[in-house]
Coordinates of C-alpha atoms and ligand atoms in Angstrom, one line a residue:
M1 CA 99.0 126.1 133.3
R2 CA 101.9 123.7 133.5
M3 CA 103.5 121.8 130.6
Y4 CA 104.1 119.0 133.0
D5 CA 100.5 118.4 133.6
L6 CA 99.5 118.6 129.8
I7 CA 102.1 116.0 128.9
S8 CA 100.8 113.7 131.8
Q9 CA 97.3 114.3 130.6
K10 CA 98.0 113.4 126.9
K11 CA 100.1 110.3 128.1
E12 CA 97.1 109.2 129.8
G13 CA 94.9 109.4 126.8
K14 CA 92.9 112.4 127.9
T15 CA 91.8 115.4 125.6
L16 CA 93.5 118.7 125.6
S17 CA 91.4 121.8 125.6
T18 CA 91.3 124.6 123.2
E19 CA 92.8 126.9 125.8
E20 CA 95.5 124.2 126.7
I21 CA 96.7 123.8 123.0
R22 CA 96.8 127.5 122.5
W23 CA 98.8 128.1 125.7
M24 CA 101.1 125.4 124.7
V25 CA 101.8 126.5 121.0
Q26 CA 102.3 130.1 122.2
H27 CA 104.6 129.3 124.9
Y28 CA 106.6 127.0 122.8
A29 CA 106.9 129.6 120.0
E30 CA 108.0 132.1 122.5
E31 CA 110.7 129.6 123.8
E32 CA 109.1 129.5 127.3
I33 CA 108.5 125.7 127.0
P34 CA 111.7 123.8 126.4
D35 CA 112.2 121.3 123.5
Y36 CA 112.6 118.4 126.0
Q37 CA 109.0 119.0 127.3
M38 CA 107.6 119.4 123.7
S39 CA 109.3 116.3 122.5
A40 CA 107.6 114.5 125.3
M41 CA 104.4 115.9 124.3
L42 CA 104.9 115.1 120.6
M43 CA 105.7 111.4 121.5
A44 CA 102.7 111.3 123.8
I45 CA 100.5 112.6 120.8
C46 CA 102.1 109.8 118.6
F47 CA 100.8 107.1 121.0
Q48 CA 97.4 108.7 122.0
G49 CA 96.6 110.7 119.0
L50 CA 94.4 113.9 118.7
N51 CA 90.8 114.1 118.1
R52 CA 89.5 116.4 115.3
Q53 CA 88.8 119.3 117.7
E54 CA 92.3 119.0 119.2
T55 CA 93.7 119.0 115.6
L56 CA 91.8 121.9 114.7
D57 CA 92.8 123.7 117.8
L58 CA 96.6 122.8 117.0
T59 CA 96.1 124.0 113.5
L60 CA 94.6 127.3 114.4
A61 CA 97.1 127.9 117.3
M62 CA 100.0 127.5 114.8
R63 CA 98.4 129.4 112.2
D64 CA 97.9 132.4 114.5
S65 CA 101.5 132.2 115.7
G66 CA 102.6 134.5 112.7
D67 CA 101.1 136.5 109.9
C68 CA 97.8 135.6 108.4
L69 CA 97.5 137.1 104.8
D70 CA 94.4 139.3 104.3
L71 CA 93.5 138.6 100.6
S72 CA 90.3 140.8 100.8
R73 CA 92.2 143.3 98.5
I74 CA 92.0 140.7 95.6
H75 CA 88.6 140.7 94.0
G76 CA 86.5 137.4 93.8
I77 CA 86.9 134.0 95.4
K78 CA 90.8 133.2 95.8
A79 CA 91.9 129.6 95.2
D80 CA 94.9 127.7 96.4
K81 CA 96.3 124.2 95.6
H82 CA 98.6 122.2 97.7
S83 CA 100.4 119.0 96.9
T84 CA 101.8 116.7 99.7
G85 CA 104.9 116.2 97.5
G86 CA 105.9 114.0 94.7
V87 CA 108.6 113.1 92.2
G88 CA 108.1 115.0 88.8
D89 CA 105.3 117.0 90.2
K90 CA 104.9 120.2 88.2
T91 CA 101.1 120.2 88.5
T92 CA 101.1 123.8 89.9
L93 CA 102.7 125.1 86.8
V94 CA 100.2 123.9 84.6
L95 CA 97.1 124.1 86.9
A96 CA 97.5 127.7 88.0
P97 CA 97.7 129.6 84.6
I98 CA 94.7 127.3 83.6
I99 CA 92.6 128.4 86.5
A100 CA 93.8 132.0 86.3
A101 CA 92.8 132.1 82.6
L102 CA 89.4 131.0 83.7
G103 CA 89.0 134.1 86.0
I104 CA 89.7 132.6 89.4
P105 CA 92.5 134.4 91.2
M106 CA 95.3 132.3 92.6
A107 CA 97.5 133.8 95.2
K108 CA 99.9 131.1 96.0
M109 CA 102.7 130.7 98.6
S110 CA 105.1 127.8 97.5
G111 CA 108.0 126.1 99.0
R112 CA 111.5 125.0 97.8
G113 CA 112.1 121.2 97.4
L114 CA 113.7 119.0 100.0
G115 CA 114.8 115.5 99.8
H116 CA 113.6 113.4 96.8
T117 CA 110.6 115.7 96.1
G118 CA 110.8 118.9 94.1
G119 CA 109.4 122.4 94.9
T120 CA 107.7 124.9 92.7
I121 CA 109.9 127.8 93.7
D122 CA 113.0 125.9 92.4
K123 CA 111.3 125.1 89.0
L124 CA 110.3 128.9 88.6
A125 CA 113.8 129.8 89.3
C126 CA 114.7 128.2 85.8
F127 CA 113.4 131.6 84.1
P128 CA 116.3 134.0 84.4
G129 CA 115.3 137.0 86.5
F130 CA 112.4 135.3 88.1
T131 CA 111.8 136.2 91.9
T132 CA 109.4 134.9 94.2
D133 CA 110.5 137.6 96.6
L134 CA 107.7 140.0 96.0
S135 CA 106.5 143.0 98.1
E136 CA 103.0 142.7 99.4
E137 CA 102.0 145.5 97.1
A138 CA 103.4 143.7 94.0
F139 CA 101.8 140.4 95.0
F140 CA 98.4 141.8 95.3
A141 CA 98.8 143.9 92.1
N142 CA 99.8 140.8 90.2
V143 CA 97.0 138.8 91.3
N144 CA 94.5 141.7 90.5
R145 CA 96.2 142.2 87.0
I146 CA 97.1 138.7 85.9
G147 CA 95.1 136.4 88.2
L148 CA 98.2 134.7 89.4
A149 CA 101.1 135.3 91.8
I150 CA 103.3 132.8 93.5
A151 CA 105.5 134.0 96.4
G152 CA 108.0 132.2 98.5
Q153 CA 106.7 131.5 102.1
T154 CA 107.5 134.4 104.5
A155 CA 109.5 133.6 107.6
N156 CA 106.5 134.6 109.6
L157 CA 103.9 132.3 108.2
A158 CA 103.0 129.8 111.1
P159 CA 106.3 130.0 112.8
A160 CA 105.3 127.7 115.5
D161 CA 104.9 125.1 112.9
K162 CA 108.5 125.7 111.6
K163 CA 109.8 125.2 115.0
L164 CA 107.8 122.2 115.8
Y165 CA 108.4 120.6 112.4
A166 CA 112.2 121.0 113.1
L167 CA 111.6 119.3 116.5
R168 CA 109.5 116.4 115.1
D169 CA 112.2 115.9 112.4
V170 CA 114.6 115.0 115.1
T171 CA 112.3 113.1 117.5
A172 CA 110.8 110.5 115.0
T173 CA 107.4 112.1 115.4
V174 CA 107.0 113.4 111.8
S175 CA 104.7 110.6 110.6
Q176 CA 101.8 111.3 113.1
M177 CA 98.6 111.9 111.0
S178 CA 97.1 114.8 113.1
L179 CA 100.5 116.5 113.4
I180 CA 101.0 116.4 109.6
A181 CA 97.5 117.6 109.0
A182 CA 97.8 120.5 111.4
S183 CA 101.3 121.4 110.1
I184 CA 100.2 121.7 106.4
M185 CA 96.6 123.2 107.2
S186 CA 98.2 125.8 109.5
K187 CA 100.2 127.2 106.7
K188 CA 97.4 127.0 104.1
L189 CA 94.9 128.8 106.3
A190 CA 97.5 131.6 107.2
A191 CA 97.9 132.1 103.4
G192 CA 94.3 133.3 103.3
S193 CA 92.5 131.8 100.3
D194 CA 89.0 130.9 100.3
L195 CA 89.1 127.7 98.6
I196 CA 91.8 125.1 98.8
V197 CA 92.2 121.8 97.0
L198 CA 94.7 119.3 98.2
D199 CA 96.6 116.8 96.1
V200 CA 97.4 113.9 98.4
K201 CA 99.9 111.6 96.7
T202 CA 100.2 108.1 97.7
G203 CA 102.7 105.4 96.5
S204 CA 106.5 104.8 96.4
G205 CA 107.3 108.5 95.9
A206 CA 104.9 109.9 98.3
F207 CA 105.0 110.7 102.0
M208 CA 102.0 108.4 102.4
K209 CA 103.1 105.1 101.0
E210 CA 99.6 103.4 101.7
E211 CA 96.4 104.6 100.0
A212 CA 94.4 104.3 103.0
D213 CA 96.7 106.6 105.2
A214 CA 96.6 109.2 102.3
I215 CA 92.7 109.1 102.4
R216 CA 92.7 109.4 106.2
L217 CA 95.2 112.4 105.9
A218 CA 93.1 114.0 103.2
E219 CA 89.8 113.5 105.3
T220 CA 91.5 115.1 108.2
M221 CA 92.7 118.2 106.3
V222 CA 89.4 118.6 104.5
S223 CA 87.5 118.6 107.7
I224 CA 89.9 121.0 109.4
G225 CA 89.7 123.3 106.5
A226 CA 86.0 123.2 106.5
M227 CA 85.8 123.7 110.2
A228 CA 87.9 126.8 109.8
G229 CA 85.5 128.1 107.0
K230 CA 87.1 127.2 104.0
K231 CA 85.8 125.5 100.7
M232 CA 87.7 122.3 100.7
A233 CA 88.3 119.3 98.4
A234 CA 91.0 116.7 98.2
V235 CA 92.1 114.5 95.3
I236 CA 94.1 111.2 96.1
T237 CA 96.5 110.7 93.3
D238 CA 99.0 108.0 92.3
M239 CA 102.7 108.5 93.1
D240 CA 103.8 104.9 92.5
Q241 CA 105.8 106.2 89.5
P242 CA 106.8 109.8 88.8
L243 CA 104.3 112.1 87.3
G244 CA 104.8 112.8 83.5
R245 CA 108.1 111.9 82.1
A246 CA 110.5 114.7 83.4
V247 CA 112.1 114.9 86.7
G248 CA 114.5 117.9 87.3
N249 CA 113.7 121.4 87.5
A250 CA 114.2 122.8 83.8
L251 CA 113.1 119.5 82.3
E252 CA 109.9 119.6 84.4
V253 CA 109.3 123.4 83.4
K254 CA 109.6 122.4 79.8
E255 CA 107.2 119.5 80.3
A256 CA 104.8 122.0 81.8
I257 CA 105.3 124.4 78.9
A258 CA 104.5 121.6 76.5
A259 CA 101.2 120.7 78.7
L260 CA 100.1 124.3 78.5
S261 CA 100.8 123.9 74.6
G262 CA 98.5 120.9 74.4
D263 CA 101.1 118.3 74.4
G264 CA 101.2 117.1 78.0
P265 CA 101.5 113.5 79.3
A266 CA 98.3 111.8 79.9
D267 CA 98.8 111.3 83.7
L268 CA 99.9 114.8 84.4
M269 CA 96.9 116.2 82.6
E270 CA 94.5 113.8 84.5
V271 CA 95.8 115.2 87.8
V272 CA 95.6 118.8 86.5
Y273 CA 91.9 118.2 85.2
A274 CA 90.9 116.4 88.6
L275 CA 92.3 119.3 90.7
G276 CA 91.0 122.0 88.3
S277 CA 87.5 120.6 88.5
R278 CA 87.2 120.8 92.1
I279 CA 88.3 124.4 92.1
L280 CA 85.9 125.2 89.3
L281 CA 83.0 123.4 91.1
L282 CA 83.5 124.8 94.4
S283 CA 84.0 128.3 93.2
G284 CA 80.7 127.9 91.2
V285 CA 82.3 128.7 87.8
A286 CA 81.2 125.2 86.5
E287 CA 78.2 123.2 87.7
R288 CA 79.2 119.9 86.4
E289 CA 82.6 118.0 86.2
E290 CA 82.3 117.5 82.2
D291 CA 81.9 121.5 81.9
A292 CA 84.7 122.1 84.1
V293 CA 87.1 119.8 82.1
K294 CA 85.8 121.2 78.8
S295 CA 86.5 124.8 79.7
M296 CA 90.0 123.7 81.1
K297 CA 90.7 121.8 77.8
Q298 CA 89.4 125.0 75.8
C299 CA 91.8 127.3 77.5
V300 CA 94.8 125.1 76.7
A301 CA 93.7 124.6 73.1
D302 CA 93.2 128.2 72.4
G303 CA 96.5 129.2 74.1
S304 CA 95.2 131.4 76.7
A305 CA 96.5 129.3 79.6
K306 CA 100.1 129.6 78.1
K307 CA 99.6 133.2 77.4
K308 CA 98.6 133.6 81.2
F309 CA 101.7 131.6 82.1
A310 CA 104.1 133.8 80.1
A311 CA 102.4 136.9 81.6
F312 CA 102.9 135.6 85.2
V313 CA 106.6 134.8 84.5
E314 CA 107.2 138.3 83.2
A315 CA 105.4 140.0 86.0
Q316 CA 107.6 138.4 88.4
G317 CA 110.6 139.5 86.6
G318 CA 111.3 136.4 84.6
D319 CA 112.4 136.1 81.0
A320 CA 109.2 135.1 79.2
S321 CA 110.7 134.4 75.8
Y322 CA 111.6 131.0 77.5
V323 CA 108.0 130.1 77.3
W324 CA 107.8 130.5 73.6
D325 CA 111.3 129.5 72.6
M326 CA 112.5 126.0 73.7
E327 CA 115.9 126.5 72.0
K328 CA 116.8 129.0 74.7
W329 CA 116.9 126.4 77.4
K330 CA 120.4 125.5 78.5
Q331 CA 121.1 121.6 78.3
A332 CA 123.1 119.8 80.8
A333 CA 126.7 118.8 79.6
Y334 CA 125.9 115.0 79.3
R335 CA 122.9 113.2 78.1
I336 CA 123.4 109.5 78.8
E337 CA 120.9 106.6 78.4
A338 CA 120.0 104.1 81.2
L339 CA 119.5 100.7 79.4
A340 CA 117.0 97.9 80.2
E341 CA 118.7 94.8 81.3
K342 CA 116.1 92.6 80.1
K343 CA 113.1 92.5 77.8
G344 CA 109.5 92.6 79.2
Y345 CA 106.9 95.2 80.4
V346 CA 107.6 98.1 82.8
Q347 CA 105.7 96.9 85.9
T348 CA 106.6 99.7 88.2
I349 CA 109.1 102.6 88.5
D350 CA 110.2 103.4 92.1
A351 CA 109.4 107.1 92.3
E352 CA 111.6 107.7 95.4
A353 CA 114.5 106.1 93.8
I354 CA 114.1 108.5 90.7
G355 CA 113.9 111.3 93.0
I356 CA 116.9 110.3 94.8
A357 CA 118.8 109.8 91.5
C358 CA 117.9 113.3 90.6
M359 CA 119.1 114.6 93.9
L360 CA 122.4 112.8 93.5
L361 CA 122.9 114.5 90.1
G362 CA 122.6 117.9 91.9
G363 CA 119.0 118.5 91.0
G364 CA 117.7 118.3 94.6
R365 CA 118.6 119.2 98.2
E366 CA 119.7 117.0 100.9
K367 CA 119.8 119.9 103.4
K368 CA 117.7 122.9 103.3
D369 CA 120.4 125.4 102.4
D370 CA 122.0 123.1 99.5
A371 CA 122.6 124.8 96.1
I372 CA 120.9 123.0 93.4
D373 CA 121.9 122.4 89.6
L374 CA 118.6 123.3 87.7
S375 CA 119.7 121.8 84.3
V376 CA 120.1 118.2 85.4
G377 CA 117.4 115.4 85.8
I378 CA 116.0 112.4 84.3
L379 CA 113.6 111.9 81.4
L380 CA 111.6 108.7 81.6
L381 CA 111.3 107.1 78.0
K382 CA 109.4 104.2 79.4
K383 CA 106.6 104.3 81.8
R384 CA 104.4 101.7 83.5
G385 CA 102.9 99.3 81.1
D386 CA 105.4 100.1 78.3
V387 CA 107.2 97.3 76.5
T388 CA 111.1 97.2 76.4
E389 CA 113.6 95.2 74.7
A390 CA 116.9 94.4 76.6
G391 CA 119.3 97.0 75.8
E392 CA 116.7 99.7 74.9
A393 CA 116.8 103.0 76.6
L394 CA 114.4 103.3 79.7
A395 CA 115.5 106.9 80.5
L396 CA 117.8 109.6 79.6
I397 CA 120.2 111.0 82.4
Y398 CA 120.9 114.8 82.1
A399 CA 124.0 115.4 84.0
N400 CA 126.9 117.9 84.5
D401 CA 129.2 115.4 86.1
E402 CA 130.0 112.0 84.5
A403 CA 130.8 110.2 87.7
K404 CA 127.4 111.3 89.1
A405 CA 125.7 110.3 85.8
K406 CA 126.9 106.7 86.1
E407 CA 125.7 106.5 89.7
A408 CA 122.3 107.9 88.7
I409 CA 122.2 105.2 85.9
R410 CA 122.6 102.5 88.4
L411 CA 119.8 104.0 90.5
V412 CA 117.5 104.5 87.7
Q413 CA 118.0 101.0 86.3
G414 CA 117.3 99.6 89.8
A415 CA 114.0 101.8 89.9
Y416 CA 112.5 99.9 87.0
V417 CA 110.7 96.5 87.7
I418 CA 110.3 94.8 84.4
S419 CA 108.5 91.6 84.2
E420 CA 107.0 89.1 81.6
A421 CA 103.3 90.1 82.2
A422 CA 101.6 93.2 81.5
P423 CA 100.8 95.2 84.8
A424 CA 97.3 95.8 85.9
S425 CA 96.1 99.4 85.0
V426 CA 96.3 101.8 87.9
P427 CA 94.0 104.8 88.2
M428 CA 95.8 108.1 88.4
V429 CA 93.0 109.5 90.6
K430 CA 92.2 107.0 93.4
A431 CA 89.6 109.2 95.5
I432 CA 88.1 112.5 95.5
L433 CA 86.9 114.1 98.9
D434 CA 84.5 117.3 98.8
G435 CA 83.9 119.2 101.8
A436 CA 82.4 122.8 101.0
N437 CA 81.8 125.2 103.6
N438 CA 81.0 128.9 103.4
A439 CA 81.5 130.1 106.8
K440 CA 83.9 132.9 107.4
S441 CA 87.3 132.3 108.9
S442 CA 89.3 134.9 111.1
C443 CA 92.6 134.7 113.0
I444 CA 91.6 134.2 116.7
Ligands
URA501 N1 104.6 118.9 105.0 C1 104.4 119.8 106.0 O1 104.3 120.9 105.7 N2 104.2 119.3 107.3 C2 104.3 118.1 107.6 O2 104.2 117.6 108.9 C3 104.6 117.0 106.6 C4 104.6 117.5 105.3

């Protein structure tokens, strides 16, 4: 086989076979195909696309380029959840302990934040001592004992995707739908769960700005997962304003703890319950959506989800007293209000701009090795539909540097669109895709 011929085939809009895709991914991962040839292939894919079978083949080839986790040592059906990334998205911290408290094990691999979106691993690092660097033994033991463990992604999880993603990033080929779907699903399939629920965000703070694109991406990923033998569902959720009120690592963890204490913001809880329902229905724990939501609410109300969260933090070396005592949390040095410049209704809040303001405060990474300040962030006092007077506080900026705080205030004020008319109400959950499949998956 010659890479030259495969590039030429795709350039002419022809289909690549399973063998050809496997050969290409394997030889690229082994550095036998140079970046310039793979770049040409990626660009040809951008113009010609991949069909479902080719997308599945690419996904499986990338999955099999590294380790595939065998979770059979964990009892019961294993669930995983993935978000395509948003601003203020602390859903995993609330959802995972609720699901674990209801008896469904969650063995999760999570990532660090990059750019304007945050990552679960950074949020968990707010607990002194917490580690996601777990041995395989500890990972399995924790899931079997507590029902929940979250590890950082190992270097050898879908390494071909890592190499391809870096190339896509510098060749303007990141946004192609099949490439995104294959990239996300290769890692999810390698992580070994039986059931995967996807939170595909759409709006100003999301990767997919348009709802139709988010639905198309969700459909592609659900069908790939189902073809690979997984029970799959996707929920398309709004990211046209940040989720909840807190943006920034420690602020978000505190909001997640409040949510587990029964005091979560309505939008966050709606997303949590929509995703959680899919897990409970697909795993057979609930037969009807109403029952699923009722049992999730019950385990928040009776404290079992919060206890589960504390047990999980402790099992991964973290100081769980931070779950129970909010006074322990270290505040940023400055807390400054961002004021409304005029009166009216909050029409929208540009989520990406809020994410960038948080990054500028030091709460996010521009480059993947940047250090981050866990204590900074933004607390949104006004959200879409709220009324404000001129001079009233829209948000609180938590900063450790006064100059950065001033810059963040400017960005936050610019992110708010205030108008005379009340905005139309926007549903948090825009669509739900279900695609169950019971077939077995294996690394091939
Ligand atoms: N996240 C991924 O893991 N891959 C993509 O291609 C896009 C987002």
